[in-house]
Amino acid sequence: MRFRITVMAGVATLAGSLGLYPLFERSGWFWAGFGAVLAVGGAGLLARRLRLPALVNLLFGLVGLLLYLNLAYAASESWFVLPSPASVRHLVDLGENGWLAANRYAAPVPLLPGIELLVAAGVGLVAVLVDLLAVRLRRAAPAGLPLLAMYSVPAAVREDGVNWLAFGAGAFGFLALLMADAREQVGGWGRMVTSYHRQREVPLAGAAPPAEPAVRPDAAALAATGRRIALGAVAVAVLVPAAVPGLQPRGMLGMGGGAGGGTQTVTTPDPLVSLKRELTRLDDSVVLTYKTDDPDGPDYLRLYALDKFDGDRWTYSPLQSSAKDRLDGRDLPAPPGLSVASVREVTTRVHVRSEVKDMTFLPVPYAPSRVSVKGDWRVHGPSLMLYSLRDSAGGRDYIVRSLRARPTAAQLAAAGTYPAEVVAHYTAVPRNVPPQVRQLAQQITSGSSSALTQAVRLQRWFTQTGGFSYDLKAPAPQRGGDLADFLLHSRRGYCEQFAASMALMARILGIPSRVAMGYTPGSEVRPGEWVVRSRDAHAWPELYFEGSGWVRFEPTPAGAAGQGTAVAPGYSLPAVSAGGGSDGGTAETPDTSSPTDAESPSPSPSARHRNDEGGEEAATGQDGKKGGFTAAPWVAGAVLILLLLAVPMGLRMFTRRRRWAALTSPPKPRPRAPASQAAWDDPAAGAAHAAWREMRADALDHGLEWRASDSPRATARRLGELLELDAAGAQALTRIARAEELARYSLSRPAEPPERLRADVRTVREAFAASVGRRARWRARLLPPSTMTQTGTALRTAGNRALDVTARLNDLPARIRRR
Amino acid sequence: MAVGTHGESFMETDPPSSRTARRGGPPPAASGPGLDGLVQVANKIRDAVESVIEGKPAVVRLALTVLLAEGHLLIEDVPGVGKTMLAKALARSVDCSVRRVQFTPDLLPSDITGVSAYNQEMREFEFKPGPVFANIVVGDEINRASPKTQSALLECMEERQVTVDGTTYELEPPFMVISTQNPVEMEGTYPLPEAQRDRFTARISMGYPDPAAEMEMLDTHGQASPLDRLSPVAHASDVRDLIEVVRRQHVSQAVRQYAIDLVGATRGHPELRLGASPRATLHLVRAARAYAALDDRDYVVPDDVQDLAVPVLAHRLLPTAEAQVDRRRPEQVVADLVKRLPVPSPGK
């Protein structure tokens, strides 16, 4: 029958199935698997009861699983408990539904009946295999393979892997199975004598003789060692990834991004590549049509917000997606930074043409507040990008309600300080940006200190004064040098270069910026109805102004000689008109008196992060953070390790100091203790004891053997012979030993003053150090084993307790059976 | 009365000078010699014995220890290594009454304790004390006597008294039994029962002398028996004083506990069928006192206990059948225990 190991196989399977938890939204799936495991275990037991061959054992397991599934999911169609054709069909349908659902949803999936059936079947199949391998074929170790397969499902689906608790449960389940198997194999040779952690010193303590004659072979120590190794392996497997800074996929490669449980990274083709492709399409096909109620003409439709400039190109930080990001008809997060500027609510009804493929982001006017769309669409909170993990926007109709900020130039000019996290995230400039570009940015905006005037001057420079020409044939910028070439030499490009350059220059000037990508409003075919074609694909910079949020600028030349449907926003225009000659524009009002501006800076310049001056340093700092290989954590880690390493040494010094300090303080008058007690408590004896302990610690530190069964004089004799001490050392050693001996065993007190003993201990320590190798000497200084043994003892005690508990747990099935 | 098989009489009476001190002697003065005096006297005795037994200082020291610990000594070794010589040398170097009993299979208990004989003149029974009425009794080849005779020694060794025909006769201190036995020749021997063995404080074996000592032995024994040249160096009363000094030796609580632990450890030991008795603990501590005194120390250290553990404990232990098959001797078991048992130290 092998009842116990059958139970352990089931437990191991269930524990392994715990690792599936990130796949599901609710926890009911576990019970589905539980029932399946029970059914399989019962069938296996029956097969073994009847002493059937292994193949039949396998069949029994499968039949048991089928019966269970039939009973649990198709009971109404079945004949009593036996599956009927109808119930089997029902099961198949349910399974297909589950399969479809599993493919439709990203993890975590809702626990539909079909999915539950799949879970039960999958866990049950694993249980069948484990039962066959571990119980019938007595190969517990290979039974780990199906368990591992089940285990790796969530790890494969979810990038962030499995909670360590679930991992630990699975690992311990498998270990328990292995242990039960080993026990069973040993048990084949006779009855197993269970022994809990027994004090091996019992015969020596002399108090009570052991209850049973100790004639059994000492297998307990071996078993304990095995458990220790297993425990250690699991602990290492759990702790090391948590402790080592670089083993997570993120952080190491500098991808940053938000962490968080149960998330998934969204990957899409490079948006900029698809932009160029769309712009150069010959057919200029219609991408989407939309209706808008915005009387002023619609805003751009945005797909992506590229918040990261890696030195070569703009990309967006990896999106960590989880179920809570679903749209589900609820309101989206408020647009960041939008508080002061007036807002108009705009409703846009969009129809994306069904020919459009692979559009996994929804083009919407910024800033969407509510979106009604079918399918699994999610929102990225900080940027308000809308995306799907598997659905495409092609052929969809959706309604977007968006908040269109309408900041005035005055509001932008009076914008408050940037929040720190915006500064940290959106003003990072990589180190490899050429100094000429930095100089250029300063040069263009020289004389203006407010963010708005700088932005307006930049836009004006790009569109008018800089001598740029719009050229779709220009190669897409691949590397940072291409952008510099565009700015400094060629000055030919299309929206990508313009948007990227302006955003970069804004960052150089300390203005938070990002590159948005999507479509221009397109062309109005009927009042309120607009058509967007592939040539309307566009990229533009967005700059952040506190109070107004992300504000669009348009550095790309518009009109026939540029991006045909691009529109410069109103707030950027006054300055453009003013920039022609006079400085009377509203936007430039604060700019006219730059000295005063410098003296009484706008609200709080320090927090404003104007990196005009300290641009390099600030950028470097940002750089370090974004560049991936961040020095600070490593330095901190190194310091931490050094500190940890210094702990034993510090402990040792502390103990030494404390021992001697207790002596130098005047002895307190104490009540008469009984004679035996007085021997330990006497101050003179205390000095001897302190010296002796100190010498013992030194000997241990230097790796010298210290026998507990040696008396002081025997120890002194042995050490003296071992170390071949010179006369002074030998005398010191003898003095310490004699003092200790007197203190311990004699009525007379040692006559040596503590100072003398202390000096003796020092002499002996030097003798120790001289007698051992360099390695041992350094170890004695840096990692004194005497302090380690204390810690080791404490840890061992704790470990033994834990092992006792596991041993008892192991015996539980047997004990229950015996009752 | 049986007569010994050996040429010499199985009873040997000592010079009359010692007889005066035999019975009813004056009790030792309370103000006996201190530790220094003890060491002086002990050294004299030791030198005297060592002039006969060459190259065996440890054995001589143990014998002396047992004497001062008011114990009895069992010397076990092959013939011809000087067992009897040691016993006689020790006996002779102290000026006290010494009797030697040659144990034979036909020796009767009354041959040891003495008999009540009818005195026709006085018309009453008169007690004729046996050889056990001496300060030092040398029992040669003790395992050749029947168990009945061996057990005649039980009472006198432990209680230091002899009961014959309902009358109890006190034995006079110091009283020491030095027995020898031969482990090789097993034909016609009766191994000592456990109870008897337990009464011996220590068992020592002489061991062969090293070549140099043997050479010197040839020289000395060539001319005349060195035993003849040996004259007493201490009086029985001196020994009594020494015993008093030893009794005053300080044994700290820790060392006592150590002795208890050590003896206790033999009781539950998997290789031993029978552990050491509480009497063994008593003997061990007593012997340790004497051992420390011989080392000119007024306190006992664990080293004393360790040094004495094998001679004091090993002969009381019975190994299990498995241990016997493994050729594990009780001596090794005790030595292992000594190596494993931590010595008492403060803070534990």
Short mmCIF file of N, CA, C and O in Angstrom, two decimals, chain A residues 200-207 209-210 214-215 676 679-680 689 692-693 696 707-715 717 738 740-742 744-748, chain B residues 250-255 258 260-262 264-270 295 297-303 306 337-348:
data_model
loop_
_atom_site.label_atom_id
_atom_site.label_comp_id
_atom_site.label_asym_id
_atom_site.label_seq_id
_atom_site.Cartn_x
_atom_site.Cartn_y
_atom_site.Cartn_z
N ARG A 200 23.41 13.87 23.56
CA ARG A 200 24.38 12.78 23.46
C ARG A 200 25.24 12.72 24.70
O ARG A 200 25.96 11.78 24.90
N GLU A 201 25.21 13.76 25.52
CA GLU A 201 26.05 13.75 26.71
C GLU A 201 25.39 13.01 27.86
O GLU A 201 25.89 13.02 28.96
N VAL A 202 24.29 12.39 27.60
CA VAL A 202 23.57 11.76 28.70
C VAL A 202 24.46 10.81 29.49
O VAL A 202 24.52 10.91 30.70
N PRO A 203 25.19 9.93 28.82
CA PRO A 203 26.03 9.04 29.64
C PRO A 203 27.04 9.82 30.46
O PRO A 203 27.40 9.39 31.54
N LEU A 204 27.47 10.95 29.94
CA LEU A 204 28.49 11.69 30.66
C LEU A 204 27.89 12.48 31.81
O LEU A 204 28.54 12.72 32.81
N ALA A 205 26.68 12.93 31.64
CA ALA A 205 26.10 13.74 32.71
C ALA A 205 25.98 12.91 33.98
O ALA A 205 26.06 13.43 35.08
N GLY A 206 25.84 11.62 33.80
CA GLY A 206 25.88 10.75 34.96
C GLY A 206 24.60 10.78 35.76
O GLY A 206 24.45 10.00 36.68
N ALA A 207 23.69 11.66 35.42
CA ALA A 207 22.50 11.79 36.26
C ALA A 207 21.59 10.59 36.03
O ALA A 207 21.40 9.77 36.92
N PRO A 209 20.66 7.28 33.65
CA PRO A 209 21.07 6.44 32.53
C PRO A 209 19.98 6.50 31.47
O PRO A 209 18.81 6.72 31.79
N PRO A 210 20.32 6.35 30.21
CA PRO A 210 19.31 6.43 29.15
C PRO A 210 18.27 5.33 29.33
O PRO A 210 18.56 4.26 29.86
N ALA A 214 21.56 1.90 24.53
CA ALA A 214 21.89 2.54 23.27
C ALA A 214 22.65 1.57 22.38
O ALA A 214 23.86 1.61 22.26
N VAL A 215 21.91 0.64 21.78
CA VAL A 215 22.59 -0.36 20.96
C VAL A 215 22.27 -0.16 19.49
O VAL A 215 22.86 -0.78 18.64
N SER A 676 31.32 27.05 48.28
CA SER A 676 31.53 26.60 46.91
C SER A 676 31.28 27.75 45.94
O SER A 676 31.96 27.90 44.93
N ALA A 679 34.07 30.42 45.73
CA ALA A 679 35.22 30.11 44.90
C ALA A 679 35.09 30.73 43.52
O ALA A 679 36.07 31.17 42.93
N TRP A 680 33.86 30.78 43.00
CA TRP A 680 33.68 31.37 41.67
C TRP A 680 33.61 32.89 41.74
O TRP A 680 33.84 33.56 40.76
N HIS A 689 39.97 33.68 36.37
CA HIS A 689 39.02 33.15 35.39
C HIS A 689 39.03 33.97 34.13
O HIS A 689 39.00 33.44 33.01
N TRP A 692 42.01 33.25 32.15
CA TRP A 692 41.94 31.91 31.55
C TRP A 692 41.01 31.90 30.34
O TRP A 692 41.32 31.38 29.28
N ARG A 693 39.82 32.52 30.51
CA ARG A 693 38.87 32.56 29.40
C ARG A 693 39.46 33.32 28.22
O ARG A 693 39.29 32.94 27.07
N ARG A 696 41.81 31.17 26.55
CA ARG A 696 41.10 30.13 25.80
C ARG A 696 40.58 30.71 24.48
O ARG A 696 40.74 30.11 23.41
N ARG A 707 41.04 21.37 24.55
CA ARG A 707 40.27 20.20 24.96
C ARG A 707 39.52 20.51 26.23
O ARG A 707 40.12 20.92 27.22
N ALA A 708 38.24 20.24 26.18
CA ALA A 708 37.43 20.49 27.37
C ALA A 708 37.84 19.56 28.51
O ALA A 708 37.63 19.85 29.67
N SER A 709 38.44 18.42 28.16
CA SER A 709 38.77 17.45 29.20
C SER A 709 40.13 17.72 29.82
O SER A 709 40.55 16.98 30.69
N ASP A 710 40.79 18.76 29.35
CA ASP A 710 42.09 19.08 29.93
C ASP A 710 41.93 20.05 31.09
O ASP A 710 41.22 21.05 30.97
N SER A 711 42.60 19.77 32.17
CA SER A 711 42.60 20.70 33.28
C SER A 711 43.56 21.85 32.94
O SER A 711 44.28 21.78 31.96
N PRO A 712 43.55 22.90 33.73
CA PRO A 712 44.44 24.02 33.42
C PRO A 712 45.90 23.60 33.27
O PRO A 712 46.57 23.99 32.31
N ARG A 713 46.35 22.78 34.22
CA ARG A 713 47.78 22.46 34.11
C ARG A 713 48.05 21.57 32.90
O ARG A 713 49.08 21.71 32.24
N ALA A 714 47.11 20.68 32.62
CA ALA A 714 47.30 19.84 31.44
C ALA A 714 47.31 20.69 30.18
O ALA A 714 48.11 20.48 29.27
N THR A 715 46.42 21.66 30.15
CA THR A 715 46.36 22.56 29.00
C THR A 715 47.68 23.31 28.84
O THR A 715 48.24 23.40 27.74
N ARG A 717 50.55 22.53 29.92
CA ARG A 717 51.63 21.62 29.54
C ARG A 717 51.55 21.33 28.04
O ARG A 717 52.54 21.41 27.32
N ARG A 738 48.23 28.30 36.67
CA ARG A 738 48.28 28.07 38.11
C ARG A 738 47.24 28.94 38.82
O ARG A 738 46.54 28.47 39.73
N GLU A 740 44.50 29.99 37.60
CA GLU A 740 43.18 29.43 37.33
C GLU A 740 42.93 28.18 38.16
O GLU A 740 41.85 27.98 38.71
N GLU A 741 43.98 27.38 38.29
CA GLU A 741 43.82 26.15 39.07
C GLU A 741 43.52 26.47 40.52
O GLU A 741 42.62 25.90 41.13
N LEU A 742 44.27 27.42 41.05
CA LEU A 742 44.03 27.81 42.44
C LEU A 742 42.62 28.36 42.59
O LEU A 742 41.91 28.04 43.55
N ARG A 744 40.08 27.75 40.88
CA ARG A 744 39.03 26.77 40.70
C ARG A 744 38.96 25.78 41.85
O ARG A 744 37.89 25.46 42.34
N TYR A 745 40.11 25.26 42.25
CA TYR A 745 40.07 24.05 43.05
C TYR A 745 40.64 24.21 44.45
O TYR A 745 40.53 23.30 45.24
N SER A 746 41.27 25.35 44.72
CA SER A 746 41.95 25.43 46.00
C SER A 746 41.21 26.37 46.94
O SER A 746 40.37 27.17 46.50
N LEU A 747 41.55 26.24 48.20
CA LEU A 747 40.99 27.18 49.17
C LEU A 747 41.77 28.49 49.15
O LEU A 747 41.23 29.54 49.43
N SER A 748 43.05 28.38 48.87
CA SER A 748 43.85 29.60 48.84
C SER A 748 43.63 30.32 47.51
O SER A 748 43.33 29.70 46.49
N HIS B 250 41.93 19.50 50.79
CA HIS B 250 40.73 20.18 50.27
C HIS B 250 40.34 19.61 48.90
O HIS B 250 41.16 19.52 47.99
N VAL B 251 39.10 19.21 48.81
CA VAL B 251 38.57 18.81 47.50
C VAL B 251 37.43 19.75 47.17
O VAL B 251 36.41 19.77 47.86
N SER B 252 37.61 20.54 46.15
CA SER B 252 36.59 21.54 45.84
C SER B 252 35.34 20.85 45.29
O SER B 252 35.37 19.71 44.85
N GLN B 253 34.26 21.62 45.37
CA GLN B 253 32.98 21.10 44.89
C GLN B 253 33.09 20.65 43.44
O GLN B 253 32.55 19.62 43.04
N ALA B 254 33.82 21.43 42.66
CA ALA B 254 33.91 21.13 41.23
C ALA B 254 34.59 19.79 41.01
O ALA B 254 34.15 18.99 40.18
N VAL B 255 35.65 19.54 41.77
CA VAL B 255 36.37 18.28 41.57
C VAL B 255 35.52 17.11 42.04
O VAL B 255 35.50 16.04 41.42
N TYR B 258 33.19 16.42 39.45
CA TYR B 258 33.89 15.79 38.33
C TYR B 258 34.04 14.29 38.58
O TYR B 258 33.79 13.46 37.69
N ILE B 260 32.20 12.47 40.49
CA ILE B 260 30.87 11.84 40.39
C ILE B 260 30.49 11.65 38.93
O ILE B 260 29.99 10.59 38.53
N ASP B 261 30.76 12.67 38.14
CA ASP B 261 30.42 12.56 36.71
C ASP B 261 31.18 11.42 36.06
O ASP B 261 30.63 10.66 35.25
N LEU B 262 32.45 11.35 36.42
CA LEU B 262 33.29 10.35 35.78
C LEU B 262 32.80 8.95 36.14
O LEU B 262 32.65 8.08 35.27
N GLY B 264 29.85 8.19 37.28
CA GLY B 264 28.51 8.03 36.73
C GLY B 264 28.53 7.68 35.27
O GLY B 264 27.68 6.93 34.78
N ALA B 265 29.50 8.22 34.56
CA ALA B 265 29.57 7.97 33.12
C ALA B 265 29.82 6.50 32.83
O ALA B 265 29.41 6.00 31.78
N THR B 266 30.48 5.80 33.75
CA THR B 266 30.71 4.38 33.49
C THR B 266 29.42 3.58 33.61
O THR B 266 29.31 2.50 33.07
N ARG B 267 28.46 4.14 34.34
CA ARG B 267 27.27 3.33 34.62
C ARG B 267 26.37 3.19 33.41
O ARG B 267 25.78 2.16 33.20
N GLY B 268 26.26 4.24 32.64
CA GLY B 268 25.39 4.13 31.47
C GLY B 268 26.17 3.83 30.21
O GLY B 268 25.62 3.95 29.12
N HIS B 269 27.42 3.49 30.33
CA HIS B 269 28.23 3.36 29.13
C HIS B 269 27.82 2.14 28.32
O HIS B 269 27.63 1.07 28.87
N PRO B 270 27.67 2.32 27.02
CA PRO B 270 27.18 1.19 26.21
C PRO B 270 28.14 0.00 26.18
O PRO B 270 27.71 -1.10 25.87
N ASP B 295 51.97 15.16 45.75
CA ASP B 295 52.46 16.18 44.82
C ASP B 295 52.70 17.50 45.56
O ASP B 295 52.86 18.54 44.91
N ARG B 297 50.60 19.31 47.31
CA ARG B 297 49.52 20.25 47.07
C ARG B 297 48.47 20.07 48.14
O ARG B 297 48.20 18.92 48.53
N ASP B 298 47.87 21.12 48.64
CA ASP B 298 46.83 20.94 49.65
C ASP B 298 45.44 20.99 49.05
O ASP B 298 44.46 21.20 49.76
N TYR B 299 45.34 20.85 47.76
CA TYR B 299 44.03 20.79 47.12
C TYR B 299 44.13 19.81 45.96
O TYR B 299 45.21 19.54 45.44
N VAL B 300 42.99 19.31 45.58
CA VAL B 300 42.95 18.30 44.53
C VAL B 300 42.58 18.96 43.21
O VAL B 300 41.70 19.83 43.18
N VAL B 301 43.26 18.57 42.18
CA VAL B 301 42.92 19.10 40.86
C VAL B 301 42.39 17.95 40.02
O VAL B 301 42.63 16.77 40.33
N PRO B 302 41.68 18.27 38.96
CA PRO B 302 41.13 17.19 38.14
C PRO B 302 42.21 16.26 37.60
O PRO B 302 41.93 15.09 37.32
N ASP B 303 43.41 16.79 37.45
CA ASP B 303 44.48 15.93 36.94
C ASP B 303 44.69 14.72 37.85
O ASP B 303 44.98 13.62 37.37
N GLN B 306 42.07 12.35 37.06
CA GLN B 306 42.30 11.76 35.75
C GLN B 306 43.39 10.69 35.83
O GLN B 306 43.27 9.62 35.24
N LEU B 337 36.71 7.90 28.49
CA LEU B 337 35.83 8.79 29.24
C LEU B 337 36.60 9.99 29.77
O LEU B 337 36.12 11.13 29.72
N VAL B 338 37.80 9.72 30.27
CA VAL B 338 38.61 10.82 30.80
C VAL B 338 38.90 11.83 29.70
O VAL B 338 38.88 13.04 29.92
N LYS B 339 39.12 11.31 28.51
CA LYS B 339 39.42 12.24 27.42
C LYS B 339 38.20 13.04 27.01
O LYS B 339 38.33 14.15 26.50
N ARG B 340 37.03 12.46 27.18
CA ARG B 340 35.84 13.13 26.67
C ARG B 340 35.17 14.04 27.68
O ARG B 340 34.55 15.04 27.31
N LEU B 341 35.28 13.67 28.94
CA LEU B 341 34.51 14.41 29.95
C LEU B 341 35.15 15.77 30.19
O LEU B 341 36.34 15.85 30.49
N PRO B 342 34.39 16.83 30.04
CA PRO B 342 34.99 18.15 30.28
C PRO B 342 35.33 18.34 31.76
O PRO B 342 34.56 17.91 32.62
N VAL B 343 36.45 18.98 32.01
CA VAL B 343 36.80 19.25 33.39
C VAL B 343 35.92 20.38 33.90
O VAL B 343 35.47 21.21 33.11
N PRO B 344 35.65 20.40 35.18
CA PRO B 344 34.80 21.47 35.70
C PRO B 344 35.51 22.81 35.55
O PRO B 344 36.70 22.93 35.81
N SER B 345 34.76 23.78 35.11
CA SER B 345 35.33 25.12 34.99
C SER B 345 34.24 26.10 35.33
O SER B 345 33.06 25.80 35.20
N PRO B 346 34.61 27.27 35.76
CA PRO B 346 33.58 28.25 36.12
C PRO B 346 32.80 28.66 34.89
O PRO B 346 33.30 28.61 33.78
N GLY B 347 31.60 29.05 35.15
CA GLY B 347 30.79 29.56 34.05
C GLY B 347 30.08 28.47 33.30
O GLY B 347 29.52 28.72 32.25
N LYS B 348 30.15 27.25 33.81
CA LYS B 348 29.41 26.20 33.11
C LYS B 348 28.22 25.78 33.94
O LYS B 348 28.31 25.72 35.14
#
